[in-house]
Tab-separated table of C-alpha atoms in Angstrom:
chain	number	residue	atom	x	y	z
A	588	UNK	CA	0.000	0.000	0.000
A	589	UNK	CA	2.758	2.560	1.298
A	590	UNK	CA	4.704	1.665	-2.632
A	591	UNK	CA	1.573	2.350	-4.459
A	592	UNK	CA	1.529	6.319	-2.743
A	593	UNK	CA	4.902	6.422	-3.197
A	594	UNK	CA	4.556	5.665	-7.021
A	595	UNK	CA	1.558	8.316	-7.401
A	596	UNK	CA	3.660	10.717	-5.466
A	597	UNK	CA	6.673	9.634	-7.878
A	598	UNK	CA	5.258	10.071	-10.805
A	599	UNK	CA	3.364	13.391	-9.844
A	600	UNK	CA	6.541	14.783	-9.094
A	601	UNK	CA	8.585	13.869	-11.885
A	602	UNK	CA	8.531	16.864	-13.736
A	603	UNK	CA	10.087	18.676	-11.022
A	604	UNK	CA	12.346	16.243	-10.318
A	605	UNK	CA	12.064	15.127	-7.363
A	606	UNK	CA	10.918	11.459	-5.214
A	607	UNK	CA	8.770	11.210	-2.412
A	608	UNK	CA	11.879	10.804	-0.713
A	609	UNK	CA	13.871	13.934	-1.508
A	610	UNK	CA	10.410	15.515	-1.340
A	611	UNK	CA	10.126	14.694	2.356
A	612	UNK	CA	13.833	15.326	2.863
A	613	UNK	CA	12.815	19.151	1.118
A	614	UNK	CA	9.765	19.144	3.675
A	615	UNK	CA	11.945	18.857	6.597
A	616	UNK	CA	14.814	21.474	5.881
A	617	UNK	CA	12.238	24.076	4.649
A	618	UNK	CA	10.129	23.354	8.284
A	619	UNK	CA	13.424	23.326	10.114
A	620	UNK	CA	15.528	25.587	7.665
A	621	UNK	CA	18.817	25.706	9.215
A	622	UNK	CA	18.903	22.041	10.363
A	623	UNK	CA	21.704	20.111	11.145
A	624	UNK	CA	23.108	17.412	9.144
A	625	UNK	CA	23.523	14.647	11.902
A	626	UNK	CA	19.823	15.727	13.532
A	627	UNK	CA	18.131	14.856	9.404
A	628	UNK	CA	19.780	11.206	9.560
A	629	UNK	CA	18.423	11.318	12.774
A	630	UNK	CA	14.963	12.191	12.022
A	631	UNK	CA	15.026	10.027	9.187
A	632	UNK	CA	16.660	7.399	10.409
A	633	UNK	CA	19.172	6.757	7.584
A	634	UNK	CA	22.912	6.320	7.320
A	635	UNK	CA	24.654	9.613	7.176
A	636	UNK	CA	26.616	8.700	3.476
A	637	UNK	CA	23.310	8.206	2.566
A	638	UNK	CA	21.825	11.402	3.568
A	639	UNK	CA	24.607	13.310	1.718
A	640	UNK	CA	23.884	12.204	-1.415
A	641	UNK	CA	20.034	12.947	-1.050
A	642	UNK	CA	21.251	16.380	0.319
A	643	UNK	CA	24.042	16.466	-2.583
A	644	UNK	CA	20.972	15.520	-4.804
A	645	UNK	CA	18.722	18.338	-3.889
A	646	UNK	CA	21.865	21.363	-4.026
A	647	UNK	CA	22.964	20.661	-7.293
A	648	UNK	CA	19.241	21.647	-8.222
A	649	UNK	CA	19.862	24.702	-6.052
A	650	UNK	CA	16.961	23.627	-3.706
A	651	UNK	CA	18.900	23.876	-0.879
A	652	UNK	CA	22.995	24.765	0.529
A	653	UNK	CA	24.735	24.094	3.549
A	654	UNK	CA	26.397	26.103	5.467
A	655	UNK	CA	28.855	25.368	8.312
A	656	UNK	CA	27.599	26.248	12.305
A	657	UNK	CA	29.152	29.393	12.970
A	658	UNK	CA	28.642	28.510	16.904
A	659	UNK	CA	30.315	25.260	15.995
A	660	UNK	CA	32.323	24.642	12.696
A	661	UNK	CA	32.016	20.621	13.269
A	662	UNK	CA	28.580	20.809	11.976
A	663	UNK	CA	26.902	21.992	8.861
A	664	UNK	CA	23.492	23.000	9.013
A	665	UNK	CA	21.343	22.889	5.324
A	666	UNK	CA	18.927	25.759	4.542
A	667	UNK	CA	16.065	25.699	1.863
A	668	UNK	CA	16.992	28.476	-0.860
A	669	UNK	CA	13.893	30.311	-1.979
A	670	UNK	CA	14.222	28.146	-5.223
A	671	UNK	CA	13.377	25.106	-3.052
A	672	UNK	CA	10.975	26.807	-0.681
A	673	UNK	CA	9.050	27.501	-3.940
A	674	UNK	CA	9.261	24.079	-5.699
A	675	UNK	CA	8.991	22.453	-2.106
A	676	UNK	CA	5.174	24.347	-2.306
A	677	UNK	CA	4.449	22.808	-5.387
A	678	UNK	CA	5.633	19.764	-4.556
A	679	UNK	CA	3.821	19.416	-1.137
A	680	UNK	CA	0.555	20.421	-2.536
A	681	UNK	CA	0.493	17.991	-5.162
A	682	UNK	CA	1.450	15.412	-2.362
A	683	UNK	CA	-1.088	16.483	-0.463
A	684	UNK	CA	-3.737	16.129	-3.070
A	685	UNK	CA	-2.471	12.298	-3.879
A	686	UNK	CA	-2.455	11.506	0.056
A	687	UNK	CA	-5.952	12.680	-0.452
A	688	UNK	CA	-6.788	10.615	-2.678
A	689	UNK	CA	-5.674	7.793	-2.071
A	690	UNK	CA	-6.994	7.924	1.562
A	691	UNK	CA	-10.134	8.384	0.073
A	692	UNK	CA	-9.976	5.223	-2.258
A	693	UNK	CA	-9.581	3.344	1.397
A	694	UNK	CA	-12.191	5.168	3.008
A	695	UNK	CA	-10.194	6.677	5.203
A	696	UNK	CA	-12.432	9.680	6.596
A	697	UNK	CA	-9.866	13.406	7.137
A	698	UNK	CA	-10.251	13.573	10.355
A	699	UNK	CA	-8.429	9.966	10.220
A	700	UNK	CA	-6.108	10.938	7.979
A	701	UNK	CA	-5.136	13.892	9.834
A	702	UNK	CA	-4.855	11.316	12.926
A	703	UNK	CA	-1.893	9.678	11.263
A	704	UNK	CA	-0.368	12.330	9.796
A	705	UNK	CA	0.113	13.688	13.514
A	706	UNK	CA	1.344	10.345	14.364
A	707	UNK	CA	4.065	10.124	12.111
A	708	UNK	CA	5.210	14.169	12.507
A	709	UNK	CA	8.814	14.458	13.462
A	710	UNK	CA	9.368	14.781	16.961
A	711	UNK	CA	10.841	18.506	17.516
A	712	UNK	CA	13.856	18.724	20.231
């Protein structure tokens, strides 16, 4: 069930190039703009090689650049430009729509949906 969104939300975004995986990366460092490097692997739970090349991914579209911690130069902190602030809007809107959808299709009410979507927030620390 969780491929089949993730194929509608593939394939919606394609044009902008993006996954439903770099678009959730997007979704957190435009909520958390200025986010660490080490707390996104944490968040999302994934190696951190592996969350350089997402991140190396989404800057050489100019969605987003990293900057090193001024307060501490050991770690570098990734900001949304206003390029990827702009194409993350898109992109979240059409994700929305397909979430939607396909919630709908398994007669999943919005006040359910809205339920889960709580449930699987990212914790703020």
């Amino acid at each position: 069930m969780s491929r089949a969104l993730s194929r509608q939300v593939d394939h919606a975004l394609n044009d902008l190039d993006l996954t439903a995986d770099t678009c959730y990366l997007l979704d957190l460092i435009v909520q958390h703009d200025g986010i660490a490097m080490n707390d996104l692997a944490r968040r999302l739970a994934i190696p951190a090689p592996t969350l350089t090349k997402l991140v190396d991914r989404l800057a050489s579209k100019a969605l987003v650049f990293r900057l090193v911690d001024h307060t501490d130069r050991r770690r570098t902190l990734v900001h949304a430009s206003l390029r990827g602030s702009e194409v993350y809007a898109t992109a979240s809107q059409r994700a929305r729509e397909i979430e939607a959808r396909f919630m709908a299709e398994l007669g999943w009410s919005d006040a359910q949906l809205d339920a889960l979507q709580a449930l699987n927030a990212p914790e703020d620390h």
